[in-house]
Backbone as XML, in Angstrom:
<?xml version="1.0"?>
<chain id="A" units="angstrom">
  <residue number="1" name="MET">
    <atom name="N" x="98.505" y="90.949" z="111.897"/>
    <atom name="CA" x="97.123" y="90.785" z="111.518"/>
    <atom name="C" x="96.742" y="91.841" z="110.484"/>
  </residue>
  <residue number="2" name="LYS">
    <atom name="N" x="95.983" y="91.406" z="109.505"/>
    <atom name="CA" x="95.550" y="92.364" z="108.496"/>
    <atom name="C" x="94.182" y="92.932" z="108.871"/>
  </residue>
  <residue number="3" name="ARG">
    <atom name="N" x="93.927" y="94.111" z="108.378"/>
    <atom name="CA" x="92.629" y="94.733" z="108.610"/>
    <atom name="C" x="91.613" y="94.143" z="107.645"/>
  </residue>
  <residue number="4" name="LEU">
    <atom name="N" x="90.413" y="93.952" z="108.137"/>
    <atom name="CA" x="89.353" y="93.413" z="107.294"/>
    <atom name="C" x="88.730" y="94.517" z="106.455"/>
  </residue>
  <residue number="5" name="GLN">
    <atom name="N" x="88.431" y="94.165" z="105.230"/>
    <atom name="CA" x="87.669" y="95.058" z="104.372"/>
    <atom name="C" x="86.219" y="95.066" z="104.873"/>
  </residue>
  <residue number="6" name="PRO">
    <atom name="N" x="85.455" y="96.094" z="104.562"/>
    <atom name="CA" x="84.055" y="96.137" z="105.034"/>
    <atom name="C" x="83.225" y="94.931" z="104.591"/>
  </residue>
  <residue number="7" name="THR">
    <atom name="N" x="83.447" y="94.452" z="103.375"/>
    <atom name="CA" x="82.677" y="93.292" z="102.924"/>
    <atom name="C" x="83.080" y="92.032" z="103.685"/>
  </residue>
  <residue number="8" name="GLU">
    <atom name="N" x="84.372" y="91.873" z="103.982"/>
    <atom name="CA" x="84.823" y="90.717" z="104.758"/>
    <atom name="C" x="84.254" y="90.759" z="106.172"/>
  </residue>
  <residue number="9" name="ALA">
    <atom name="N" x="84.249" y="91.924" z="106.781"/>
    <atom name="CA" x="83.684" y="92.063" z="108.125"/>
    <atom name="C" x="82.193" y="91.761" z="108.112"/>
  </residue>
  <residue number="10" name="ALA">
    <atom name="N" x="81.492" y="92.211" z="107.085"/>
    <atom name="CA" x="80.058" y="91.949" z="106.984"/>
    <atom name="C" x="79.791" y="90.452" z="106.861"/>
  </residue>
  <residue number="11" name="VAL">
    <atom name="N" x="80.597" y="89.764" z="106.058"/>
    <atom name="CA" x="80.422" y="88.322" z="105.884"/>
    <atom name="C" x="80.654" y="87.593" z="107.207"/>
  </residue>
  <residue number="12" name="LEU">
    <atom name="N" x="81.609" y="88.049" z="107.988"/>
    <atom name="CA" x="81.877" y="87.405" z="109.277"/>
    <atom name="C" x="80.790" y="87.707" z="110.308"/>
  </residue>
  <residue number="13" name="LEU">
    <atom name="N" x="80.094" y="88.826" z="110.175"/>
    <atom name="CA" x="79.073" y="89.198" z="111.147"/>
    <atom name="C" x="77.679" y="88.675" z="110.803"/>
  </residue>
  <residue number="14" name="VAL">
    <atom name="N" x="77.485" y="88.142" z="109.605"/>
    <atom name="CA" x="76.167" y="87.641" z="109.212"/>
    <atom name="C" x="75.685" y="86.517" z="110.134"/>
  </residue>
  <residue number="15" name="PRO">
    <atom name="N" x="76.511" y="85.506" z="110.489"/>
    <atom name="CA" x="76.011" y="84.473" z="111.406"/>
    <atom name="C" x="75.573" y="85.042" z="112.757"/>
  </residue>
  <residue number="16" name="LEU">
    <atom name="N" x="76.309" y="86.010" z="113.277"/>
    <atom name="CA" x="75.928" y="86.627" z="114.545"/>
    <atom name="C" x="74.593" y="87.348" z="114.411"/>
  </residue>
  <residue number="17" name="ALA">
    <atom name="N" x="74.385" y="88.004" z="113.296"/>
    <atom name="CA" x="73.104" y="88.679" z="113.067"/>
    <atom name="C" x="71.961" y="87.673" z="112.990"/>
  </residue>
  <residue number="18" name="CYS">
    <atom name="N" x="72.204" y="86.534" z="112.363"/>
    <atom name="CA" x="71.168" y="85.496" z="112.284"/>
    <atom name="C" x="70.816" y="84.975" z="113.671"/>
  </residue>
  <residue number="19" name="TYR">
    <atom name="N" x="71.832" y="84.708" z="114.497"/>
    <atom name="CA" x="71.577" y="84.259" z="115.867"/>
    <atom name="C" x="70.794" y="85.312" z="116.645"/>
  </residue>
  <residue number="20" name="THR">
    <atom name="N" x="71.106" y="86.568" z="116.442"/>
    <atom name="CA" x="70.412" y="87.644" z="117.150"/>
    <atom name="C" x="68.948" y="87.701" z="116.755"/>
  </residue>
  <residue number="21" name="VAL">
    <atom name="N" x="68.656" y="87.567" z="115.475"/>
    <atom name="CA" x="67.271" y="87.586" z="115.003"/>
    <atom name="C" x="66.492" y="86.409" z="115.571"/>
  </residue>
  <residue number="22" name="VAL">
    <atom name="N" x="67.087" y="85.225" z="115.550"/>
    <atom name="CA" x="66.413" y="84.039" z="116.085"/>
    <atom name="C" x="66.193" y="84.181" z="117.586"/>
  </residue>
  <residue number="23" name="ALA">
    <atom name="N" x="67.196" y="84.673" z="118.304"/>
    <atom name="CA" x="67.049" y="84.851" z="119.749"/>
    <atom name="C" x="65.947" y="85.849" z="120.068"/>
  </residue>
  <residue number="24" name="ALA">
    <atom name="N" x="65.853" y="86.921" z="119.308"/>
    <atom name="CA" x="64.789" y="87.908" z="119.523"/>
    <atom name="C" x="63.421" y="87.294" z="119.235"/>
  </residue>
  <residue number="25" name="TRP">
    <atom name="N" x="63.316" y="86.507" z="118.173"/>
    <atom name="CA" x="62.048" y="85.853" z="117.862"/>
    <atom name="C" x="61.647" y="84.898" z="118.973"/>
  </residue>
  <residue number="26" name="VAL">
    <atom name="N" x="62.604" y="84.095" z="119.451"/>
    <atom name="CA" x="62.312" y="83.155" z="120.535"/>
    <atom name="C" x="61.864" y="83.904" z="121.786"/>
  </residue>
  <residue number="27" name="TYR">
    <atom name="N" x="62.533" y="84.986" z="122.094"/>
    <atom name="CA" x="62.175" y="85.754" z="123.281"/>
    <atom name="C" x="60.755" y="86.309" z="123.193"/>
  </residue>
  <residue number="28" name="VAL">
    <atom name="N" x="60.348" y="86.753" z="122.009"/>
    <atom name="CA" x="59.048" y="87.398" z="121.866"/>
    <atom name="C" x="57.914" y="86.396" z="121.657"/>
  </residue>
  <residue number="29" name="TYR">
    <atom name="N" x="58.124" y="85.390" z="120.805"/>
    <atom name="CA" x="57.014" y="84.554" z="120.367"/>
    <atom name="C" x="56.997" y="83.133" z="120.923"/>
  </residue>
  <residue number="30" name="PHE">
    <atom name="N" x="58.109" y="82.632" z="121.418"/>
    <atom name="CA" x="58.173" y="81.231" z="121.831"/>
    <atom name="C" x="57.393" y="81.039" z="123.129"/>
  </residue>
  <residue number="31" name="PRO">
    <atom name="N" x="56.624" y="79.956" z="123.267"/>
    <atom name="CA" x="55.886" y="79.725" z="124.509"/>
    <atom name="C" x="56.848" y="79.592" z="125.705"/>
  </residue>
  <residue number="32" name="ARG">
    <atom name="N" x="56.515" y="80.251" z="126.790"/>
    <atom name="CA" x="57.405" y="80.309" z="127.951"/>
    <atom name="C" x="57.704" y="78.930" z="128.538"/>
  </residue>
  <residue number="33" name="GLU">
    <atom name="N" x="56.762" y="78.011" z="128.463"/>
    <atom name="CA" x="57.005" y="76.685" z="129.048"/>
    <atom name="C" x="57.990" y="75.859" z="128.215"/>
  </residue>
  <residue number="34" name="LEU">
    <atom name="N" x="58.237" y="76.250" z="126.968"/>
    <atom name="CA" x="59.169" y="75.515" z="126.114"/>
    <atom name="C" x="60.553" y="76.158" z="126.033"/>
  </residue>
  <residue number="35" name="VAL">
    <atom name="N" x="60.745" y="77.305" z="126.646"/>
    <atom name="CA" x="62.032" y="77.991" z="126.579"/>
    <atom name="C" x="63.166" y="77.146" z="127.166"/>
  </residue>
  <residue number="36" name="PRO">
    <atom name="N" x="62.985" y="76.481" z="128.327"/>
    <atom name="CA" x="64.086" y="75.636" z="128.827"/>
    <atom name="C" x="64.464" y="74.507" z="127.857"/>
  </residue>
  <residue number="37" name="LEU">
    <atom name="N" x="63.477" y="73.924" z="127.195"/>
    <atom name="CA" x="63.760" y="72.877" z="126.216"/>
    <atom name="C" x="64.561" y="73.435" z="125.043"/>
  </residue>
  <residue number="38" name="ALA">
    <atom name="N" x="64.167" y="74.599" z="124.553"/>
    <atom name="CA" x="64.897" y="75.223" z="123.447"/>
    <atom name="C" x="66.308" y="75.600" z="123.875"/>
  </residue>
  <residue number="39" name="GLY">
    <atom name="N" x="66.455" y="76.087" z="125.105"/>
    <atom name="CA" x="67.782" y="76.428" z="125.614"/>
    <atom name="C" x="68.687" y="75.217" z="125.715"/>
  </residue>
  <residue number="40" name="SER">
    <atom name="N" x="68.141" y="74.092" z="126.176"/>
    <atom name="CA" x="68.966" y="72.889" z="126.270"/>
    <atom name="C" x="69.325" y="72.366" z="124.882"/>
  </residue>
  <residue number="41" name="ALA">
    <atom name="N" x="68.394" y="72.487" z="123.929"/>
    <atom name="CA" x="68.707" y="72.059" z="122.554"/>
    <atom name="C" x="69.789" y="72.951" z="121.956"/>
  </residue>
  <residue number="42" name="TYR">
    <atom name="N" x="69.712" y="74.255" z="122.197"/>
    <atom name="CA" x="70.737" y="75.175" z="121.698"/>
    <atom name="C" x="72.089" y="74.880" z="122.342"/>
  </residue>
  <residue number="43" name="ALA">
    <atom name="N" x="72.094" y="74.620" z="123.651"/>
    <atom name="CA" x="73.351" y="74.315" z="124.337"/>
    <atom name="C" x="73.967" y="73.033" z="123.784"/>
  </residue>
  <residue number="44" name="THR">
    <atom name="N" x="73.135" y="72.032" z="123.538"/>
    <atom name="CA" x="73.637" y="70.786" z="122.949"/>
    <atom name="C" x="74.207" y="71.038" z="121.562"/>
  </residue>
  <residue number="45" name="ASP">
    <atom name="N" x="73.512" y="71.828" z="120.768"/>
    <atom name="CA" x="73.984" y="72.168" z="119.425"/>
    <atom name="C" x="75.311" y="72.920" z="119.486"/>
  </residue>
  <residue number="46" name="ALA">
    <atom name="N" x="75.418" y="73.882" z="120.399"/>
    <atom name="CA" x="76.659" y="74.643" z="120.530"/>
    <atom name="C" x="77.802" y="73.733" z="120.974"/>
  </residue>
  <residue number="47" name="PHE">
    <atom name="N" x="77.528" y="72.807" z="121.894"/>
    <atom name="CA" x="78.564" y="71.879" z="122.358"/>
    <atom name="C" x="79.025" y="70.968" z="121.217"/>
  </residue>
  <residue number="48" name="LEU">
    <atom name="N" x="78.075" y="70.402" z="120.478"/>
    <atom name="CA" x="78.448" y="69.509" z="119.376"/>
    <atom name="C" x="79.170" y="70.264" z="118.264"/>
  </residue>
  <residue number="49" name="GLY">
    <atom name="N" x="78.730" y="71.480" z="117.962"/>
    <atom name="CA" x="79.415" y="72.288" z="116.957"/>
    <atom name="C" x="80.823" y="72.642" z="117.391"/>
  </residue>
  <residue number="50" name="GLY">
    <atom name="N" x="80.980" y="73.013" z="118.656"/>
    <atom name="CA" x="82.311" y="73.318" z="119.184"/>
    <atom name="C" x="83.223" y="72.113" z="119.159"/>
  </residue>
  <residue number="51" name="THR">
    <atom name="N" x="82.665" y="70.957" z="119.491"/>
    <atom name="CA" x="83.444" y="69.724" z="119.443"/>
    <atom name="C" x="83.889" y="69.415" z="118.018"/>
  </residue>
  <residue number="52" name="LEU">
    <atom name="N" x="83.004" y="69.614" z="117.063"/>
    <atom name="CA" x="83.351" y="69.378" z="115.654"/>
    <atom name="C" x="84.456" y="70.321" z="115.196"/>
  </residue>
  <residue number="53" name="VAL">
    <atom name="N" x="84.345" y="71.590" z="115.540"/>
    <atom name="CA" x="85.370" y="72.561" z="115.152"/>
    <atom name="C" x="86.699" y="72.221" z="115.810"/>
  </residue>
  <residue number="54" name="ALA">
    <atom name="N" x="86.682" y="71.891" z="117.106"/>
    <atom name="CA" x="87.918" y="71.572" z="117.817"/>
    <atom name="C" x="88.574" y="70.310" z="117.255"/>
  </residue>
  <residue number="55" name="SER">
    <atom name="N" x="87.781" y="69.279" z="117.000"/>
    <atom name="CA" x="88.367" y="68.039" z="116.476"/>
    <atom name="C" x="88.922" y="68.256" z="115.066"/>
  </residue>
  <residue number="56" name="THR">
    <atom name="N" x="88.248" y="69.053" z="114.253"/>
    <atom name="CA" x="88.768" y="69.358" z="112.919"/>
    <atom name="C" x="90.081" y="70.115" z="113.014"/>
  </residue>
  <residue number="57" name="PHE">
    <atom name="N" x="90.154" y="71.081" z="113.924"/>
    <atom name="CA" x="91.377" y="71.853" z="114.122"/>
    <atom name="C" x="92.526" y="70.949" z="114.572"/>
  </residue>
  <residue number="58" name="VAL">
    <atom name="N" x="92.269" y="70.075" z="115.526"/>
    <atom name="CA" x="93.315" y="69.177" z="116.040"/>
    <atom name="C" x="93.780" y="68.223" z="114.945"/>
  </residue>
  <residue number="59" name="MET">
    <atom name="N" x="92.848" y="67.637" z="114.194"/>
    <atom name="CA" x="93.243" y="66.716" z="113.132"/>
    <atom name="C" x="94.040" y="67.434" z="112.047"/>
  </residue>
  <residue number="60" name="ASN">
    <atom name="N" x="93.692" y="68.674" z="111.763"/>
    <atom name="CA" x="94.438" y="69.455" z="110.793"/>
    <atom name="C" x="95.872" y="69.656" z="111.266"/>
  </residue>
  <residue number="61" name="ARG">
    <atom name="N" x="96.045" y="69.987" z="112.541"/>
    <atom name="CA" x="97.396" y="70.175" z="113.089"/>
    <atom name="C" x="98.190" y="68.879" z="113.075"/>
  </residue>
  <residue number="62" name="VAL">
    <atom name="N" x="97.533" y="67.783" z="113.420"/>
    <atom name="CA" x="98.220" y="66.482" z="113.428"/>
    <atom name="C" x="98.666" y="66.121" z="112.021"/>
  </residue>
  <residue number="63" name="LEU">
    <atom name="N" x="97.792" y="66.309" z="111.052"/>
    <atom name="CA" x="98.152" y="65.984" z="109.669"/>
    <atom name="C" x="99.256" y="66.893" z="109.142"/>
  </residue>
  <residue number="64" name="GLU">
    <atom name="N" x="99.203" y="68.173" z="109.483"/>
    <atom name="CA" x="100.269" y="69.097" z="109.068"/>
    <atom name="C" x="101.607" y="68.657" z="109.649"/>
  </residue>
  <residue number="65" name="ARG">
    <atom name="N" x="101.620" y="68.321" z="110.913"/>
    <atom name="CA" x="102.849" y="67.897" z="111.567"/>
    <atom name="C" x="103.396" y="66.619" z="110.943"/>
  </residue>
  <residue number="66" name="ASP">
    <atom name="N" x="102.477" y="65.689" z="110.619"/>
    <atom name="CA" x="102.897" y="64.442" z="109.997"/>
    <atom name="C" x="103.471" y="64.701" z="108.606"/>
  </residue>
  <residue number="67" name="LEU">
    <atom name="N" x="102.851" y="65.594" z="107.840"/>
    <atom name="CA" x="103.358" y="65.885" z="106.509"/>
    <atom name="C" x="104.686" y="66.624" z="106.549"/>
  </residue>
  <residue number="68" name="GLU">
    <atom name="N" x="104.911" y="67.429" z="107.574"/>
    <atom name="CA" x="106.197" y="68.149" z="107.698"/>
    <atom name="C" x="107.345" y="67.197" z="108.035"/>
  </residue>
  <residue number="69" name="ARG">
    <atom name="N" x="107.057" y="66.119" z="108.728"/>
    <atom name="CA" x="108.100" y="65.153" z="109.091"/>
    <atom name="C" x="108.587" y="64.358" z="107.893"/>
  </residue>
  <residue number="70" name="ARG">
    <atom name="N" x="107.758" y="64.214" z="106.873"/>
    <atom name="CA" x="108.135" y="63.384" z="105.710"/>
    <atom name="C" x="109.091" y="64.065" z="104.813"/>
  </residue>
</chain>
């Protein structure tokens, strides 16, 4: 594994920082009766995003394997 340069590490941490800012805003300003709805929407989004990433990864591996056989 190679070490990340500071700029590369910063680029990888930007999405986490965005999630942290949004989570802090929701915690402070979001109406308490809507928090469960927002949590379920976030969980659904995380599940669908994870499914998309996993299916893309699997299809990439399948295509690589198929191209190596030729």
